[in-house]
Every structure is written in C-alpha cells, then in structure tokens.
Amino acid sequence: MPQTPQFTKKRPDGDTHDRMICDRCGFIDYVNPKIVVGSVISADNGKIVMCRRAIEPRSGFWTIPAGYLEVNETTTHGAEREAWEEACARITITDLLAVYNIPRISQVQLIYRARLAAPDIAPGQESLEVGLFEWNEIPWDELAFPSVHWALDHFDSVRTKDAFAPFTNPPGDMGNMMPGQTSS
Amino acid sequence: MPQTPQFTKKRPDGDTHDRMICDRCGFIDYVNPKIVVGSVISADNGKIVMCRRAIEPRSGFWTIPAGYLEVNETTTHGAEREAWEEACARITITDLLAVYNIPRISQVQLIYRARLAAPDIAPGQESLEVGLFEWNEIPWDELAFPSVHWALDHFDSVRTKDAFAPFTNPPGDMGNMMPGQTSS
C-alpha cells in the first residue's frame, strides 16, 4: 500500500513561485487556475433547469449544471457534459453568458446560455432532484453559490437579446464558495 | 533525499477518469486544462502592438501579448500583466474579444480587446523586439501561432463596434501550436 503524500512548501530551482513538494517522492505539485463550465438552461416555455446538489459543498442546495472542465475537452462540450451528468439534460448552447473570476480559489467560470433540446430531465449521480422552474418559483433562498444567483440574474436580463457581450462578476463582488470548489 | 515519483495510471474510487497516481506516496496528480490570457492592443492611431518572441516555441516569430493565467489572478489582471511583461505596455481592457479552445493541448484562451493606455512600449524579457503596426504592416507571414491570426482578424472585424459577442475558433479549426504550449 502506498503511503500518504507529505507535502512541504519549497521553491524549485529556477522557479518564480513556491510549490508544494512531496518529501516522500519529490513530486512537485504545480497548481494552475481551474476552469468551471456551466449553463443556464431554459425550456421552450421559459422555465429554467435547476439541480439540488447531492454532494458537498452545499449538498441539498440548488444550482445550475456546472463543474470542472476536463482535459482535452472544449468549454462548450464541458458545459454540455455537466448538463447531462447533473440533470440528464440534452442542451443546445446559444451564447457565452458570463465569465466569472474567483481569484481567491483560482477559479474561472465560463457560463453559457442554452436551450433544453429534449423535454425530459432527471437527477444525475450528483443531484438529489432536478426541476424546471418559473422565474418566481426558483428557490432563491436555497441557492448553492453566489455565482448561481449572478448567472440567473444575468440570464434574465438578456432573455430578449439575440447577442450580447458576456457578463462578469457583479461590481465589487469576488464571490466566495463556488461550484466544485472542493473538487480537484 | 526524496525518491523520484513513480506514477501509474489508475482510476480512484468514485472517479470518472483515470488519473496518474504515485506508487510511492499515493498522490493523485489531477491534470486540469490551462488558461491562456492575452490581448489585441490598439493605440489611438489604430496601430496594433506586436511582440517578436525571444523564447520557444516559435522564437523569432510575432505574437500578441499572451501567456498562462497565474494562481489567484483574474483573467483581466493576467492579460494586463502579460502586456506589461512582454511589451512593457500599460493597457485598458475594453471587451472580451474571443474564447479559443485548443482541446488537443487542453488549453482555453481568453483574448481581450484593449487600448494602449500609455504611448511607450519596449521589449520585455520574453520579447526580442516590440512594435506598433498598421494593419497592412503586420508581419502576417511571421506570426507565431494560428490563434494570433484569428485574434487579429476578429479584432479588425469589430473595430467599429462598441459591444459584441466574443468570437470562438474559426469553423473547423481546432488550432495546433499555441502560445505557452510548452510552459507549465
């Protein structure tokens, strides 16, 4: 059985930053910012797809389908995959809705606007339940993350627009807990 | 002295992908896509800032200021930092010009449109020379990467527009060598 890694913060020769280096094996853990991809998905009747999280952080709270971009995946394919994994939703991405930055946790979120391409949705492994919500039925007090609220508000503000410049963080708001924050 | 790490490709419990796991210490090396940030920078007279690369890949060829986003850095701050590091250029970012995906190398590029905020530019450590180019003076046959050509064309197509939806890869073009591809 392997031992557990034992990391110490040191600066490798010729590096500009300290890195976490394993005392046992010498592995240097280079940390890069991470990309979260997700989508605000509306049905033909205007209702919005929401998922109640089955996993931490914020298990039991509501979110839009979003998660980490995988290696060798494009950002739109990643958003489509997350919609399928979390809500069994087939979607058609129409626009880039927003780019949110969460520098404290080195996270960049690319959130797309999408249409529900097939009417049926169902909870995926990471969801307790999924639903299609009218705007005023959205569980605003039980949203999992600030960026979910940002994305829903930004989506609603461009419902009538065919094309628009993507949104960024609300002024002065660098966010806190974000989707997938505790994932690697 | 630590040993060298010895990685084997395995699937951690409950994971959807195989990961490289160290046989010696059990460390799981999650590999994530990388974010490149850059900008097409124009001066008040419409000329565009270009840098001739002093480093591989494509040393001696021309590029726009771009490079890897650092930990705890926002995408706009990263683009401003790269403009300063490569061209000693102080810039004012006005729009997100494009999101380019290079899935083969797990790279996402966020390229901004920017104005040159102070007239003086100079070569940074990673540049052999820098210049301000009229559109027809750009060294089109000596551009370092396909995405540089994409970004310049996309920039030129929205010179008269105050707001626009960001561009993506040209149809059918997933690119090949990209800025910073060999960096970590």
Short mmCIF file of C-alpha atoms in Angstrom, two decimals:
data_model
loop_
_atom_site.label_atom_id
_atom_site.label_comp_id
_atom_site.label_asym_id
_atom_site.label_seq_id
_atom_site.Cartn_x
_atom_site.Cartn_y
_atom_site.Cartn_z
CA MET A 1 0.00 0.00 0.00
CA PRO A 2 1.32 3.47 -0.83
CA GLN A 3 1.97 5.92 1.99
CA THR A 4 0.08 9.21 2.10
CA PRO A 5 1.90 12.11 0.41
CA GLN A 6 3.72 14.55 2.71
CA PHE A 7 3.99 17.97 1.10
CA THR A 8 6.30 20.82 2.10
CA LYS A 9 6.19 24.30 0.52
CA LYS A 10 9.52 24.98 -1.24
CA ARG A 11 10.73 26.91 -4.29
CA PRO A 12 12.14 24.63 -7.02
CA ASP A 13 15.43 25.75 -8.65
CA GLY A 14 14.73 28.50 -11.19
CA ASP A 15 11.05 28.77 -10.28
CA THR A 16 9.32 32.10 -9.56
CA HIS A 17 6.80 30.63 -7.09
CA ASP A 18 6.91 28.28 -4.09
CA ARG A 19 5.32 24.90 -4.85
CA MET A 20 4.14 22.02 -2.69
CA ILE A 21 6.78 19.27 -2.97
CA CYS A 22 6.32 15.76 -1.58
CA ASP A 23 9.03 14.82 0.95
CA ARG A 24 8.47 11.15 0.16
CA CYS A 25 8.69 11.11 -3.65
CA GLY A 26 9.89 14.59 -4.66
CA PHE A 27 6.77 15.23 -6.75
CA ILE A 28 6.21 18.96 -7.43
CA ASP A 29 2.51 19.81 -7.35
CA TYR A 30 2.12 22.68 -9.84
CA VAL A 31 -1.21 24.35 -9.17
CA ASN A 32 -2.94 26.15 -12.05
CA PRO A 33 -6.19 28.09 -12.08
CA LYS A 34 -9.16 25.84 -12.76
CA ILE A 35 -11.95 26.30 -15.30
CA VAL A 36 -15.59 25.72 -14.33
CA VAL A 37 -18.05 25.36 -17.21
CA GLY A 38 -21.82 25.51 -16.80
CA SER A 39 -25.05 26.73 -18.33
CA VAL A 40 -28.34 28.44 -17.60
CA ILE A 41 -30.78 26.23 -19.50
CA SER A 42 -34.28 27.33 -20.47
CA ALA A 43 -37.10 25.22 -21.90
CA ASP A 44 -39.37 26.41 -24.72
CA ASN A 45 -41.83 27.63 -22.08
CA GLY A 46 -39.10 29.76 -20.47
CA LYS A 47 -38.71 27.60 -17.37
CA ILE A 48 -35.14 27.14 -16.09
CA VAL A 49 -33.37 23.85 -15.27
CA MET A 50 -32.15 23.67 -11.66
CA CYS A 51 -30.47 20.81 -9.75
CA ARG A 52 -30.48 20.16 -6.00
CA ARG A 53 -26.94 19.09 -5.07
CA ALA A 54 -26.33 15.58 -3.72
CA ILE A 55 -22.67 16.32 -2.94
CA GLU A 56 -20.64 18.71 -0.84
CA PRO A 57 -20.06 21.59 -0.85
CA ARG A 58 -23.60 22.87 -0.28
CA SER A 59 -25.32 19.49 -0.55
CA GLY A 60 -29.11 19.96 -0.60
CA PHE A 61 -28.92 23.43 -2.14
CA TRP A 62 -29.90 24.36 -5.68
CA THR A 63 -27.55 25.10 -8.58
CA ILE A 64 -27.30 25.28 -12.34
CA PRO A 65 -25.40 22.43 -14.03
CA ALA A 66 -21.71 23.31 -13.74
CA GLY A 67 -18.39 21.66 -12.96
CA TYR A 68 -14.72 21.41 -13.83
CA LEU A 69 -13.61 21.31 -17.45
CA GLU A 70 -11.84 18.02 -18.17
CA VAL A 71 -8.57 17.53 -20.04
CA ASN A 72 -8.93 17.55 -23.88
CA GLU A 73 -12.47 18.93 -23.62
CA THR A 74 -13.73 22.18 -25.16
CA THR A 75 -15.61 24.59 -22.89
CA THR A 76 -18.93 24.07 -24.72
CA HIS A 77 -18.56 20.28 -24.67
CA GLY A 78 -17.80 20.51 -20.95
CA ALA A 79 -20.97 22.54 -20.30
CA GLU A 80 -22.99 20.00 -22.33
CA ARG A 81 -21.44 17.13 -20.34
CA GLU A 82 -22.23 18.76 -16.99
CA ALA A 83 -25.87 19.31 -18.06
CA TRP A 84 -26.08 15.63 -18.93
CA GLU A 85 -24.26 14.37 -15.80
CA GLU A 86 -26.22 16.50 -13.33
CA ALA A 87 -29.67 16.79 -14.95
CA CYS A 88 -29.71 14.18 -17.76
CA ALA A 89 -30.41 17.24 -19.93
CA ARG A 90 -29.61 17.47 -23.63
CA ILE A 91 -28.90 21.12 -24.39
CA THR A 92 -28.17 23.48 -27.28
CA ILE A 93 -25.71 26.20 -26.30
CA THR A 94 -26.54 29.56 -27.88
CA ASP A 95 -24.24 32.14 -26.24
CA LEU A 96 -21.50 32.78 -23.70
CA LEU A 97 -23.50 34.32 -20.85
CA ALA A 98 -20.70 35.24 -18.44
CA VAL A 99 -17.07 34.89 -17.39
CA TYR A 100 -16.81 34.98 -13.59
CA ASN A 101 -13.47 35.17 -11.78
CA ILE A 102 -12.96 33.82 -8.26
CA PRO A 103 -9.26 34.61 -7.74
CA ARG A 104 -9.22 33.56 -4.07
CA ILE A 105 -9.71 29.97 -5.19
CA SER A 106 -8.04 30.44 -8.61
CA GLN A 107 -11.24 29.66 -10.47
CA VAL A 108 -12.53 30.98 -13.80
CA GLN A 109 -16.15 30.17 -14.63
CA LEU A 110 -17.46 30.15 -18.22
CA ILE A 111 -21.26 30.08 -18.02
CA TYR A 112 -23.25 29.61 -21.23
CA ARG A 113 -26.86 30.33 -22.20
CA ALA A 114 -28.54 27.18 -23.50
CA ARG A 115 -31.88 25.79 -24.65
CA LEU A 116 -33.25 22.47 -23.45
CA ALA A 117 -33.06 20.33 -26.59
CA ALA A 118 -35.19 17.40 -25.30
CA PRO A 119 -38.00 17.87 -22.75
CA ASP A 120 -37.05 15.11 -20.32
CA ILE A 121 -34.68 15.78 -17.43
CA ALA A 122 -33.78 13.59 -14.45
CA PRO A 123 -31.38 13.68 -11.48
CA GLY A 124 -27.85 12.57 -12.26
CA GLN A 125 -25.49 11.00 -9.70
CA GLU A 126 -24.58 14.39 -8.22
CA SER A 127 -28.19 15.62 -7.92
CA LEU A 128 -30.89 14.79 -5.34
CA GLU A 129 -33.58 16.18 -7.66
CA VAL A 130 -33.93 18.36 -10.72
CA GLY A 131 -36.68 20.70 -11.77
CA LEU A 132 -37.91 23.21 -14.33
CA PHE A 133 -38.73 26.47 -12.57
CA GLU A 134 -40.64 29.57 -13.48
CA TRP A 135 -38.59 32.65 -12.58
CA ASN A 136 -40.65 33.39 -9.47
CA GLU A 137 -40.59 29.71 -8.41
CA ILE A 138 -36.78 29.48 -8.26
CA PRO A 139 -35.69 28.61 -4.67
CA TRP A 140 -33.80 31.89 -4.28
CA ASP A 141 -33.14 31.31 -0.58
CA GLU A 142 -31.67 27.87 -1.21
CA LEU A 143 -29.15 28.59 -3.99
CA ALA A 144 -25.85 26.79 -3.52
CA PHE A 145 -23.42 29.54 -4.59
CA PRO A 146 -23.34 33.29 -5.26
CA SER A 147 -22.41 32.69 -8.91
CA VAL A 148 -25.66 30.75 -9.41
CA HIS A 149 -27.57 33.88 -8.42
CA TRP A 150 -25.36 36.03 -10.66
CA ALA A 151 -25.88 33.71 -13.66
CA LEU A 152 -29.67 33.56 -13.22
CA ASP A 153 -29.94 37.35 -12.95
CA HIS A 154 -27.68 37.86 -15.96
CA PHE A 155 -29.64 35.28 -17.95
CA ASP A 156 -32.93 37.02 -17.16
CA SER A 157 -31.54 40.42 -18.20
CA VAL A 158 -30.83 39.21 -21.76
CA ARG A 159 -33.86 36.96 -22.38
CA THR A 160 -34.95 39.23 -25.25
CA LYS A 161 -31.45 39.67 -26.74
CA ASP A 162 -30.05 37.55 -29.57
CA ALA A 163 -26.46 38.67 -28.99
CA PHE A 164 -24.67 40.44 -26.15
CA ALA A 165 -21.27 40.93 -24.53
CA PRO A 166 -20.82 38.37 -21.74
CA PHE A 167 -21.21 39.47 -18.14
CA THR A 168 -18.53 39.44 -15.43
CA ASN A 169 -18.69 39.44 -11.60
CA PRO A 170 -21.12 41.97 -10.13
CA PRO A 171 -19.20 45.16 -9.20
CA GLY A 172 -17.04 44.63 -6.13
CA ASP A 173 -18.08 41.00 -5.72
CA MET A 174 -15.25 38.47 -5.99
CA GLY A 175 -17.55 35.71 -4.71
CA ASN A 176 -16.82 33.08 -2.10
CA MET A 177 -17.89 29.42 -2.22
CA MET A 178 -18.17 28.35 -5.83
CA PRO A 179 -19.33 25.22 -7.68
CA GLY A 180 -16.74 22.49 -7.47
CA GLN A 181 -14.57 24.48 -5.09
CA THR A 182 -13.62 21.41 -3.09
CA SER A 183 -13.05 19.24 -6.17
CA SER A 184 -9.61 18.80 -7.68
CA MET B 1 16.79 12.93 -0.35
CA PRO B 2 13.32 12.20 -1.74
CA GLN B 3 12.93 9.47 -4.31
CA THR B 4 11.60 10.31 -7.77
CA PRO B 5 7.81 9.90 -8.10
CA GLN B 6 6.62 6.73 -9.79
CA PHE B 7 3.21 7.25 -11.40
CA THR B 8 0.78 4.57 -12.56
CA LYS B 9 -2.47 5.31 -14.41
CA LYS B 10 -5.40 4.15 -12.23
CA ARG B 11 -8.98 5.19 -11.56
CA PRO B 12 -9.53 6.47 -7.99
CA ASP B 13 -12.65 5.18 -6.20
CA GLY B 14 -15.72 7.05 -7.43
CA ASP B 15 -13.78 8.93 -10.10
CA THR B 16 -14.98 9.12 -13.71
CA HIS B 17 -11.46 9.33 -15.20
CA ASP B 18 -8.16 7.53 -14.79
CA ARG B 19 -5.51 9.63 -13.03
CA MET B 20 -1.77 9.33 -12.57
CA ILE B 21 -1.21 8.03 -9.02
CA CYS B 22 2.22 7.79 -7.36
CA ASP B 23 3.03 4.23 -6.26
CA ARG B 24 5.40 5.59 -3.59
CA CYS B 25 3.19 8.16 -1.82
CA GLY B 26 -0.32 7.66 -3.22
CA PHE B 27 -0.52 11.23 -4.54
CA ILE B 28 -3.19 11.65 -7.23
CA ASP B 29 -1.99 14.02 -9.96
CA TYR B 30 -5.19 15.70 -11.22
CA VAL B 31 -4.38 17.35 -14.54
CA ASN B 32 -6.55 20.32 -15.46
CA PRO B 33 -6.87 22.37 -18.61
CA LYS B 34 -4.81 25.57 -18.63
CA ILE B 35 -5.99 29.13 -19.21
CA VAL B 36 -4.10 31.49 -21.54
CA VAL B 37 -4.93 35.18 -21.26
CA GLY B 38 -3.91 37.81 -23.80
CA SER B 39 -4.97 40.95 -25.65
CA VAL B 40 -5.08 42.68 -29.00
CA ILE B 41 -3.92 46.18 -28.10
CA SER B 42 -4.51 49.21 -30.32
CA ALA B 43 -3.06 52.71 -29.95
CA ASP B 44 -5.10 55.88 -30.51
CA ASN B 45 -3.89 55.93 -34.13
CA GLY B 46 -5.23 52.39 -34.65
CA LYS B 47 -1.82 50.70 -34.78
CA ILE B 48 -1.55 47.28 -33.08
CA VAL B 49 1.04 46.17 -30.50
CA MET B 50 3.03 43.10 -31.62
CA CYS B 51 5.95 41.31 -29.94
CA ARG B 52 8.69 39.19 -31.55
CA ARG B 53 9.20 36.16 -29.33
CA ALA B 54 12.57 35.66 -27.59
CA ILE B 55 11.59 32.21 -26.28
CA GLU B 56 10.47 28.87 -27.65
CA PRO B 57 8.12 27.80 -29.04
CA ARG B 58 8.33 29.89 -32.20
CA SER B 59 11.19 32.11 -31.06
CA GLY B 60 11.72 34.97 -33.55
CA PHE B 61 8.08 34.99 -34.69
CA TRP B 62 5.48 37.64 -33.92
CA THR B 63 2.65 37.39 -31.39
CA ILE B 64 0.22 39.42 -29.32
CA PRO B 65 0.96 39.61 -25.58
CA ALA B 66 -0.43 36.38 -24.06
CA GLY B 67 0.50 33.73 -21.51
CA TYR B 68 -0.70 31.49 -18.71
CA LEU B 69 -3.02 32.81 -16.04
CA GLU B 70 -1.36 32.63 -12.62
CA VAL B 71 -2.88 31.32 -9.40
CA ASN B 72 -5.08 33.89 -7.58
CA GLU B 73 -5.13 36.16 -10.64
CA THR B 74 -8.22 37.34 -12.53
CA THR B 75 -8.29 36.90 -16.30
CA THR B 76 -8.18 40.66 -16.96
CA HIS B 77 -5.31 41.18 -14.50
CA GLY B 78 -3.49 38.31 -16.21
CA ALA B 79 -3.90 39.91 -19.64
CA GLU B 80 -2.66 43.25 -18.23
CA ARG B 81 0.35 41.50 -16.64
CA GLU B 82 1.27 39.74 -19.90
CA ALA B 83 1.07 43.06 -21.82
CA TRP B 84 3.45 44.57 -19.27
CA GLU B 85 5.84 41.59 -19.13
CA GLU B 86 6.13 41.13 -22.90
CA ALA B 87 5.76 44.70 -24.24
CA CYS B 88 6.11 46.99 -21.18
CA ALA B 89 2.64 48.15 -22.28
CA ARG B 90 0.11 49.71 -19.94
CA ILE B 91 -3.33 48.80 -21.30
CA THR B 92 -7.02 49.44 -20.70
CA ILE B 93 -9.14 46.36 -21.41
CA THR B 94 -12.47 47.20 -23.07
CA ASP B 95 -14.02 43.87 -24.14
CA LEU B 96 -13.66 40.11 -24.25
CA LEU B 97 -12.68 39.59 -27.90
CA ALA B 98 -12.65 35.79 -28.09
CA VAL B 99 -12.63 32.45 -26.30
CA TYR B 100 -10.49 29.96 -28.23
CA ASN B 101 -10.37 26.26 -27.36
CA ILE B 102 -7.37 24.05 -28.15
CA PRO B 103 -8.56 20.72 -26.71
CA ARG B 104 -5.60 18.72 -28.04
CA ILE B 105 -3.37 20.56 -25.57
CA SER B 106 -6.16 21.22 -23.02
CA GLN B 107 -5.89 24.96 -23.44
CA VAL B 108 -8.56 27.66 -23.19
CA GLN B 109 -7.58 31.14 -24.40
CA LEU B 110 -9.36 34.28 -23.24
CA ILE B 111 -8.28 37.12 -25.56
CA TYR B 112 -9.34 40.67 -24.73
CA ARG B 113 -9.61 43.86 -26.77
CA ALA B 114 -7.56 46.64 -25.18
CA ARG B 115 -6.37 50.20 -25.73
CA LEU B 116 -2.77 51.29 -25.19
CA ALA B 117 -3.03 53.49 -22.07
CA ALA B 118 0.49 55.00 -22.30
CA PRO B 119 2.32 55.53 -25.62
CA ASP B 120 5.67 53.95 -24.72
CA ILE B 121 6.27 50.24 -25.28
CA ALA B 122 9.52 48.25 -25.05
CA PRO B 123 10.64 44.61 -25.27
CA GLY B 124 10.17 42.61 -22.07
CA GLN B 125 12.34 39.62 -21.12
CA GLU B 126 10.39 37.28 -23.42
CA SER B 127 10.49 39.60 -26.46
CA LEU B 128 13.28 40.32 -28.96
CA GLU B 129 11.50 43.46 -30.14
CA VAL B 130 8.09 45.08 -29.98
CA GLY B 131 6.31 47.32 -32.46
CA LEU B 132 3.16 49.24 -33.30
CA PHE B 133 1.89 48.09 -36.70
CA GLU B 134 -0.57 49.44 -39.22
CA TRP B 135 -2.91 46.63 -40.32
CA ASN B 136 -1.13 46.19 -43.67
CA GLU B 137 2.31 46.33 -41.99
CA ILE B 138 1.67 43.35 -39.68
CA PRO B 139 4.20 40.57 -40.43
CA TRP B 140 1.46 38.15 -41.50
CA ASP B 141 3.95 35.57 -42.77
CA GLU B 142 5.87 35.56 -39.47
CA LEU B 143 3.06 35.11 -36.92
CA ALA B 144 3.93 32.68 -34.13
CA PHE B 145 0.60 30.85 -33.78
CA PRO B 146 -2.71 30.36 -35.62
CA SER B 147 -4.62 31.97 -32.73
CA VAL B 148 -2.65 35.20 -33.23
CA HIS B 149 -4.02 35.40 -36.76
CA TRP B 150 -7.53 34.55 -35.53
CA ALA B 151 -7.40 37.25 -32.85
CA LEU B 152 -6.11 39.94 -35.23
CA ASP B 153 -8.81 39.15 -37.81
CA HIS B 154 -11.52 39.09 -35.15
CA PHE B 155 -10.24 42.36 -33.68
CA ASP B 156 -10.32 44.04 -37.09
CA SER B 157 -13.88 42.84 -37.75
CA VAL B 158 -15.22 44.69 -34.69
CA ARG B 159 -13.15 47.88 -34.79
CA THR B 160 -16.34 49.94 -35.27
CA LYS B 161 -18.40 48.05 -32.65
CA ASP B 162 -18.77 49.12 -29.02
CA ALA B 163 -20.14 45.77 -27.87
CA PHE B 164 -20.27 42.30 -29.40
CA ALA B 165 -20.49 38.61 -28.56
CA PRO B 166 -16.98 37.15 -28.27
CA PHE B 167 -15.60 35.06 -31.10
CA THR B 168 -14.60 31.39 -30.96
CA ASN B 169 -12.31 29.22 -33.12
CA PRO B 170 -12.81 29.65 -36.86
CA PRO B 171 -15.18 26.92 -38.13
CA GLY B 172 -13.48 23.53 -38.20
CA ASP B 173 -10.19 24.89 -36.86
CA MET B 174 -9.05 23.44 -33.51
CA GLY B 175 -5.62 25.02 -33.92
CA ASN B 176 -2.21 23.45 -33.31
CA MET B 177 0.78 25.16 -31.68
CA MET B 178 -0.46 27.78 -29.24
CA PRO B 179 1.14 30.47 -27.06
CA GLY B 180 2.74 28.98 -23.95
CA GLN B 181 2.09 25.44 -25.10
CA THR B 182 5.41 24.21 -23.73
CA SER B 183 5.16 26.14 -20.45
CA SER B 184 3.81 24.53 -17.26
#
